[in-house]
Tab-separated table of C-alpha atoms in Angstrom:
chain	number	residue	atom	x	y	z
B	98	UNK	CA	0.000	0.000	0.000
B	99	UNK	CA	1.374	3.356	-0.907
B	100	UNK	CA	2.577	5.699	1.961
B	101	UNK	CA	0.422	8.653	2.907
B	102	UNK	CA	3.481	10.842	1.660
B	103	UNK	CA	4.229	9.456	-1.774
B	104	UNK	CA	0.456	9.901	-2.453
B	105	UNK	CA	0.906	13.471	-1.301
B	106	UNK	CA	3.604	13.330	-3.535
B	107	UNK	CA	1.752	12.091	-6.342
B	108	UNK	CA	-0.930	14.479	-5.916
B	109	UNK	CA	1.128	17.197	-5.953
B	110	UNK	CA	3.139	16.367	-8.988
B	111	UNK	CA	-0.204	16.106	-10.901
B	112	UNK	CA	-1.781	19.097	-9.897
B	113	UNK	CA	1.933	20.561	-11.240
B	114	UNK	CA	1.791	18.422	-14.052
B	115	UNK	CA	-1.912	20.004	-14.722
B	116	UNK	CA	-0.478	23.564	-14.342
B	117	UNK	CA	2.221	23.322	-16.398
B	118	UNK	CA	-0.372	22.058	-19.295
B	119	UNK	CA	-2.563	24.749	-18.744
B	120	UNK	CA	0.590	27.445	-19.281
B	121	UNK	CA	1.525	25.634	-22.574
B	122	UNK	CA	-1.850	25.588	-23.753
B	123	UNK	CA	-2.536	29.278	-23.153
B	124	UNK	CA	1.287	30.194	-24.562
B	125	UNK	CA	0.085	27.801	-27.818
B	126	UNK	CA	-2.849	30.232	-28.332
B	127	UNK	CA	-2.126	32.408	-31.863
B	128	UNK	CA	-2.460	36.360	-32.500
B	129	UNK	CA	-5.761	35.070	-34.991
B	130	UNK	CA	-7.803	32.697	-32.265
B	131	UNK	CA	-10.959	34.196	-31.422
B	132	UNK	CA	-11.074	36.277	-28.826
B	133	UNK	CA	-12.466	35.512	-25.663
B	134	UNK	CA	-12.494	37.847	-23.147
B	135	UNK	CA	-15.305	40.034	-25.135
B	136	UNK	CA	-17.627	37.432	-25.417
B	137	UNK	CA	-20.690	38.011	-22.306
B	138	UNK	CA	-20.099	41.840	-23.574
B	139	UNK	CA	-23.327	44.002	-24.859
B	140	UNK	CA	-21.251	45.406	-27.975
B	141	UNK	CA	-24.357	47.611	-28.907
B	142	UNK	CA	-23.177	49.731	-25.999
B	143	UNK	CA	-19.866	50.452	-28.212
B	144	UNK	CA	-19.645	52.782	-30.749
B	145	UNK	CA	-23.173	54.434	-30.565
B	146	UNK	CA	-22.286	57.805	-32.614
B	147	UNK	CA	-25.997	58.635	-32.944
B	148	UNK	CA	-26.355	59.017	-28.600
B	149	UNK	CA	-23.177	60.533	-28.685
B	150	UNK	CA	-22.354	64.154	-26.918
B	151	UNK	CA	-21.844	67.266	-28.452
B	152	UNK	CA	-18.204	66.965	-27.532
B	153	UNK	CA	-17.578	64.081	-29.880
B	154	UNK	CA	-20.052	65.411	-32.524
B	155	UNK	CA	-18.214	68.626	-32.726
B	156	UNK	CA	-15.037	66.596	-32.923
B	157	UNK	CA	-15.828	64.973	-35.908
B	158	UNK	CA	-17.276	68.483	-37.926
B	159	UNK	CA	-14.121	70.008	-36.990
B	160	UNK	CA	-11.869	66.856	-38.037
B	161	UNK	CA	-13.950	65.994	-41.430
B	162	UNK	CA	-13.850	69.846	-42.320
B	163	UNK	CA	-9.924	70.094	-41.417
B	164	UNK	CA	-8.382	66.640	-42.807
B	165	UNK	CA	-7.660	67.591	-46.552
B	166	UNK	CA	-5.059	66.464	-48.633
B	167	UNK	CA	-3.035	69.255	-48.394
B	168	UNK	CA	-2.969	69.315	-44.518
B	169	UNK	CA	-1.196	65.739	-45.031
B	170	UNK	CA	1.394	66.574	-47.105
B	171	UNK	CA	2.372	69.526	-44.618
B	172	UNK	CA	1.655	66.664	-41.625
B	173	UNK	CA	3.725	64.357	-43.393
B	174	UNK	CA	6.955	67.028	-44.133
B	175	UNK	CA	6.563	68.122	-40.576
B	176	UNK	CA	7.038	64.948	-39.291
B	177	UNK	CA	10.456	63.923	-40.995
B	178	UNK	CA	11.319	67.506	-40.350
B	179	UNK	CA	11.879	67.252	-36.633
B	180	UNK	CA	12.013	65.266	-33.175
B	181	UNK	CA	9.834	65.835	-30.862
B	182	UNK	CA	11.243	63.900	-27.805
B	183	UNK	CA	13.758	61.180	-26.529
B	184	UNK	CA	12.529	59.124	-24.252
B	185	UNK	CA	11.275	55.529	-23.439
B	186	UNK	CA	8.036	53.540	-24.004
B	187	UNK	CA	6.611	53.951	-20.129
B	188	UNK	CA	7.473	57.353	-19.710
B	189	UNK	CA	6.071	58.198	-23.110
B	190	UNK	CA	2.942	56.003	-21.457
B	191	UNK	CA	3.115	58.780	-18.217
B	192	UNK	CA	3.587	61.611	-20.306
B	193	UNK	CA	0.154	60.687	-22.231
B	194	UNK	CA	-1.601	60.250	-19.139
B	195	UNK	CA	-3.098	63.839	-18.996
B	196	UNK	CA	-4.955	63.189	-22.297
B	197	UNK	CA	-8.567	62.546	-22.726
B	198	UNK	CA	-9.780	61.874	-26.133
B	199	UNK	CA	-12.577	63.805	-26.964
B	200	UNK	CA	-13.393	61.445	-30.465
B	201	UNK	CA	-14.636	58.752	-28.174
B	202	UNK	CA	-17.974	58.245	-27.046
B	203	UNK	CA	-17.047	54.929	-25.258
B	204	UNK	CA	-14.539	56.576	-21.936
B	205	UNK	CA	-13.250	58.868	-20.312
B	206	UNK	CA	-10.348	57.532	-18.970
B	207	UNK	CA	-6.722	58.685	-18.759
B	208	UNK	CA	-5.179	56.606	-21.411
B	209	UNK	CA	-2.771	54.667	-19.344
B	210	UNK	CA	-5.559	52.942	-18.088
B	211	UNK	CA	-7.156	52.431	-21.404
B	212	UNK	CA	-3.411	51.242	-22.660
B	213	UNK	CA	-2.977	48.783	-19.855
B	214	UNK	CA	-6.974	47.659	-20.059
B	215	UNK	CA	-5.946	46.743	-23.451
B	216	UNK	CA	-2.969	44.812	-22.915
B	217	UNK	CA	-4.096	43.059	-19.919
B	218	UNK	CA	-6.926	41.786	-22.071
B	219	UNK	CA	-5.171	40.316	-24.716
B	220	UNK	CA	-2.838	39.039	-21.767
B	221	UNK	CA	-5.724	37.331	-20.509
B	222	UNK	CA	-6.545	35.506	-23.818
B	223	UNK	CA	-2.910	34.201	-24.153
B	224	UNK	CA	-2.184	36.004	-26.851
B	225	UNK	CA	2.172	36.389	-27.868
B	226	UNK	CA	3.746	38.939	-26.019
B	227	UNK	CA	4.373	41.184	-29.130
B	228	UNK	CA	0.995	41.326	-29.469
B	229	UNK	CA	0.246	41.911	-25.627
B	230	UNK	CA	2.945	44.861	-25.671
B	231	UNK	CA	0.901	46.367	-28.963
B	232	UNK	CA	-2.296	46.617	-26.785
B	233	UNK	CA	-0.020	48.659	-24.030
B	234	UNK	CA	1.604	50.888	-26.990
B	235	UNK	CA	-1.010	51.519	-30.097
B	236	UNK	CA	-2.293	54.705	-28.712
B	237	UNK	CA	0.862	56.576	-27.707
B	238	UNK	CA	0.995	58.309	-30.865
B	239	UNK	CA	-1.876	60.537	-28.858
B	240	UNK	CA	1.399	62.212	-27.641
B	241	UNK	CA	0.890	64.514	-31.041
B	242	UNK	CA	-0.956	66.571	-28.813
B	243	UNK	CA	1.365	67.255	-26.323
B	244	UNK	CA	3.948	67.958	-29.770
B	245	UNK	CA	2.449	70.579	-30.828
B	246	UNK	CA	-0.236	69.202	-33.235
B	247	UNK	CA	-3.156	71.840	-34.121
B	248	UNK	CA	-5.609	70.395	-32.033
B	249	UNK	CA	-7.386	66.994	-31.218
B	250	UNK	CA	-8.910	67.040	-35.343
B	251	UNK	CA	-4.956	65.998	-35.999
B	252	UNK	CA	-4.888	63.216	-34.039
B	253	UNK	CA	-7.466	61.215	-32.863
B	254	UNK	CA	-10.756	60.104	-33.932
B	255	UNK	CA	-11.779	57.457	-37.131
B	256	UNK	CA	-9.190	57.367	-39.797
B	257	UNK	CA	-9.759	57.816	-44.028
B	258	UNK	CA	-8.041	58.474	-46.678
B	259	UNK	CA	-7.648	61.564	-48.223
B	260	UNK	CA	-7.028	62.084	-52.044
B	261	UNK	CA	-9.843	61.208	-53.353
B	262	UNK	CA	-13.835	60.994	-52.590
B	263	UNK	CA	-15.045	60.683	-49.035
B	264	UNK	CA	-16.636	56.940	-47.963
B	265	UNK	CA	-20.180	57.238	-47.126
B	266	UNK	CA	-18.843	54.708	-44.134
B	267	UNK	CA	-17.066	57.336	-42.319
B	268	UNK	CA	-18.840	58.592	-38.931
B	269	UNK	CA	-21.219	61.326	-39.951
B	270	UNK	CA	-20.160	61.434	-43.756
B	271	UNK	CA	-22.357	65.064	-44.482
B	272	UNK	CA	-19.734	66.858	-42.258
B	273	UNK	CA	-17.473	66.966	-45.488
B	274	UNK	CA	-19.550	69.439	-46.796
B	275	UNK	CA	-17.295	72.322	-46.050
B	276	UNK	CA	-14.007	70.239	-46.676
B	277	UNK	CA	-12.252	71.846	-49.921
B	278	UNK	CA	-11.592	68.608	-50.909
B	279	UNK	CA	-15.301	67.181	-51.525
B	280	UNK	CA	-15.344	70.019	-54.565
B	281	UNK	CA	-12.148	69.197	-55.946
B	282	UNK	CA	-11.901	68.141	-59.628
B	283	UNK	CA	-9.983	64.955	-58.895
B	284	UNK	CA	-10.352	64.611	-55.286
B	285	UNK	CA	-13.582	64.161	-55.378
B	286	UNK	CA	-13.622	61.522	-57.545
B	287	UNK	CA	-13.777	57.919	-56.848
B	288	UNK	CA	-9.876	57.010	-57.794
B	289	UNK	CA	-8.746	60.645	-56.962
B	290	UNK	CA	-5.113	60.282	-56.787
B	291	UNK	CA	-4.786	56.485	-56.705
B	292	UNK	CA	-4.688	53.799	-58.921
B	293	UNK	CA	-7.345	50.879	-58.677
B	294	UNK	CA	-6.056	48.817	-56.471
B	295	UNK	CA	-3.104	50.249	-55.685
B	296	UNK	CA	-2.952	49.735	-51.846
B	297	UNK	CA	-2.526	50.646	-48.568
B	298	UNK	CA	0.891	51.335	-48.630
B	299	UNK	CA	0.526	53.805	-51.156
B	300	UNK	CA	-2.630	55.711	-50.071
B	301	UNK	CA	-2.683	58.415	-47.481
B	302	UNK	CA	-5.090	58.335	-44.255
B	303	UNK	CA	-5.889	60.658	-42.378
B	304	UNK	CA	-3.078	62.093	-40.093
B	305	UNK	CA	-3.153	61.420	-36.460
B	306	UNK	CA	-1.676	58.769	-34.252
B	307	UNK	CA	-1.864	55.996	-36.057
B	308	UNK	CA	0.234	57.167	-38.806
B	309	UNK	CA	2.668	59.001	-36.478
B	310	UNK	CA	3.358	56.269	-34.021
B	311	UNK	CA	3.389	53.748	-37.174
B	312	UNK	CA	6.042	55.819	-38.621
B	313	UNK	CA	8.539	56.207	-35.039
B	314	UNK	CA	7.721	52.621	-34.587
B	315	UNK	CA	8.704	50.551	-38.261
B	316	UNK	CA	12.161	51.752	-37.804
B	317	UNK	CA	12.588	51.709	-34.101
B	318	UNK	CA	11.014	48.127	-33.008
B	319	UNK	CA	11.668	44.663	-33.169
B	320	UNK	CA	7.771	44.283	-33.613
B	321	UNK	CA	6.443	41.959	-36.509
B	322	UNK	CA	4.391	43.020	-39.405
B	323	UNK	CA	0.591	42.408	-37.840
B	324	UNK	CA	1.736	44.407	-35.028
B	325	UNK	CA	2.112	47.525	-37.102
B	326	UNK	CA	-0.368	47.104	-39.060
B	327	UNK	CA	-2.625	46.672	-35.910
B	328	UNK	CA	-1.141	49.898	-34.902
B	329	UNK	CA	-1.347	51.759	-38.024
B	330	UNK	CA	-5.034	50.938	-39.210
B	331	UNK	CA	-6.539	49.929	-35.650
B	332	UNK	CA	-8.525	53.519	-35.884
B	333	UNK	CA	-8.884	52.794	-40.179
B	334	UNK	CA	-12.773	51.636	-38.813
B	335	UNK	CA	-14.411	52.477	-42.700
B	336	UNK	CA	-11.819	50.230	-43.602
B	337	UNK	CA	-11.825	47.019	-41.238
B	338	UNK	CA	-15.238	47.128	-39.785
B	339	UNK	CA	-17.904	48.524	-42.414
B	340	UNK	CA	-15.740	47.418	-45.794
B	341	UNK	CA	-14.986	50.429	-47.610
B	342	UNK	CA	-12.439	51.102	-50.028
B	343	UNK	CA	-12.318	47.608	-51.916
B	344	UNK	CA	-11.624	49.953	-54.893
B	345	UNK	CA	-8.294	50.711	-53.476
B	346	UNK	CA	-7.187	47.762	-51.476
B	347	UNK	CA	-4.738	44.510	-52.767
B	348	UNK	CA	-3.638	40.851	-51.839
B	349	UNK	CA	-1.458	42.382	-49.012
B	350	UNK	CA	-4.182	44.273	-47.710
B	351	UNK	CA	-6.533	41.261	-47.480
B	352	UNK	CA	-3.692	39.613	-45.597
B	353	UNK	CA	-3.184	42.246	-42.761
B	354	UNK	CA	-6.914	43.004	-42.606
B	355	UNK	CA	-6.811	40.154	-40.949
B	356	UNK	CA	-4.538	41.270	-38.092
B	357	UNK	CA	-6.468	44.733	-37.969
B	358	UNK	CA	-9.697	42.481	-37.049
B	359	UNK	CA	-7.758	40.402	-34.724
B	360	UNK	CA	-6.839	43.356	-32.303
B	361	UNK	CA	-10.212	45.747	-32.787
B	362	UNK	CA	-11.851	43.599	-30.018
B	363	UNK	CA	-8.925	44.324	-27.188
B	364	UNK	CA	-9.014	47.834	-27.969
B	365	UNK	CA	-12.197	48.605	-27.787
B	366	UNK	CA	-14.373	45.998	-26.030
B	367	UNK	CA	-11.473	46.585	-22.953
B	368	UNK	CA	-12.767	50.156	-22.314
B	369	UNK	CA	-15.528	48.496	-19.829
B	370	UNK	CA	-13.314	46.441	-17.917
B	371	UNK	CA	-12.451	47.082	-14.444
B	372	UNK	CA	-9.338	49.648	-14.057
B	373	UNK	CA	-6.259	48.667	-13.616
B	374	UNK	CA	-3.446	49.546	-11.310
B	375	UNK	CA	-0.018	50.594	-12.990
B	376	UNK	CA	2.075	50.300	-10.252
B	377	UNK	CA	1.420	46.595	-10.210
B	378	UNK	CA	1.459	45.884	-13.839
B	379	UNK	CA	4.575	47.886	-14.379
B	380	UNK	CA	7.277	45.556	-13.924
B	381	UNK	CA	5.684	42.795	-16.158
B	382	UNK	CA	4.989	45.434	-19.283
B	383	UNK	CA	8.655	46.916	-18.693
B	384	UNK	CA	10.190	43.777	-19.018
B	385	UNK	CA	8.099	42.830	-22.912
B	386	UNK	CA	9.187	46.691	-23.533
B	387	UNK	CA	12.599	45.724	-23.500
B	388	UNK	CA	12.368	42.791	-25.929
B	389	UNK	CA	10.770	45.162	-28.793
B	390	UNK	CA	12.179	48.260	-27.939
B	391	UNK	CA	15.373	49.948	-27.268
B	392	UNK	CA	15.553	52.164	-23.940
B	393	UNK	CA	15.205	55.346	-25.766
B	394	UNK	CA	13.413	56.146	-28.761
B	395	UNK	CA	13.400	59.003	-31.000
B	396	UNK	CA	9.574	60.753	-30.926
């Protein structure tokens, strides 16, 4: 008859043995699974433009009537122009902290605790760390408006492109109305500036922090391709949730769409999850910082 202790024993090295299957399994899950933290969520709360404030409405008239193509050329020759800051990923994360977005009708939070309620998420899911440490960075490009930017209209809210005629699936398309751009000969048009099918790559959005932070992030990470893709369309919603611009879009786009899809659920299904506490979660985000980042980074 066994002893009491090597059935002790033997208990404990299963319940171990259980553990340690239950870590692989979640490490095994990919960027693509389904996610599952989102799913007991009312999503019709989300992204109700029609109940939303006059803050966020006059957001949006100010942003449609601002964005035109010429603004991002000037946006885009600013950018290369200068640096804004040298610092690291966390303190860029502290230095955001006094920012609330006025595009969105879903919080009012300070975004470090939208950043981390992002991460944590994904963490939660077992999603790969690079895509965990995309959840804590894909709004700091936000830090535009601390850089001078000309006011919230150049860097938050829904992302488009510019170039050529505005999608009917942008929030409240009639706001173009007194955009130059809507009455332009070519811009105006379907095509505009682009060639059918052309791309992503060689269409511009909207400027604002997605295409800021995508551009001090492709040369100053170690991050794959989905995650900067996640971070440069995550706020391209006409795009990746209501299907516009087919006209424009190619084989690679299809193929990263896919990864834009993947992450929408983290970053905005989070925002009604309980807050979390950065002193805490600190240590555990500093140390997947280091892995895809270098201490300092050019902003």
């Amino acid at each position: 008859m066994p002893s009491a202790v090597a059935m002790t024993s033997g208990r404990d090295l299963d319940i171990t043995s259980d553990a340690i299957d239950e870590v692989n399994v979640i490490k095994g899950k990919l960027w693509n699974d389904t996610s599952e933290f989102d799913e007991a969520k009312d999503k019709s709360q989300f992204r109700d433009y029609e109940a939303a404030c006059d803050r966020v409405k006059d957001f949006y008239k100010e942003q449609h009537e601002k964005q035109t193509l010429a603004f991002n050329i000037k946006a885009r020759v600013e950018f290369k122009s200068k640096k804004r800051a040298r610092m690291g990923v966390w303190e860029a994360m502290e230095m955001l902290n006094t920012l609330i977005d006025e595009s969105d009708p879903d919080t009012s939070m300070s975004q470090i605790e939208h950043l981390l309620q992002t991460a944590e998420a994904i963490r939660r899911d077992g999603k790969p760390e690079w895509m965990q440490v995309t959840g804590l960075v894909h709004d700091l490009g936000k830090l535009l408006l601390l850089f001078g930017s000309e006011g919230q209209w150049d860097v938050v809210g829904d992302t488009f492109v510019v170039g050529c005629k505005f999608s009917d699936k942008i929030i409240y398309p009639e706001t173009f109305k007194n955009n130059p751009d809507t009455y332009d000969a070519v811009y105006s048009t379907e095509y505009g500036i682009y060639k059918p099918h052309c791309g992503l790559d060689n269409v511009m959005l909207s400027w604002g922090h997605d295409e800021y932070l995508y551009n001090v992030f492709k040369d100053q990470s170690s991050l794959p391709a989905e995650a900067l893709a996640m971070i440069r369309y995550h706020s391209f919603y006409p795009w990746h949730r209501e299907g516009a611009y087919s006209h424009l879009t190619n084989d690679k786009d299809a193929r990263i769409l896919a990864a834009v899809q993947a992450f929408n659920p983290y970053d905005l299904y989070s925002k009604s999850d309980e807050p979390c506490d950065p002193v805490k979660l600190r240590p555990y985000y500093e140390r997947l910082i280091s892995k895809f980042f270098p201490p300092v980074l050019d902003w």
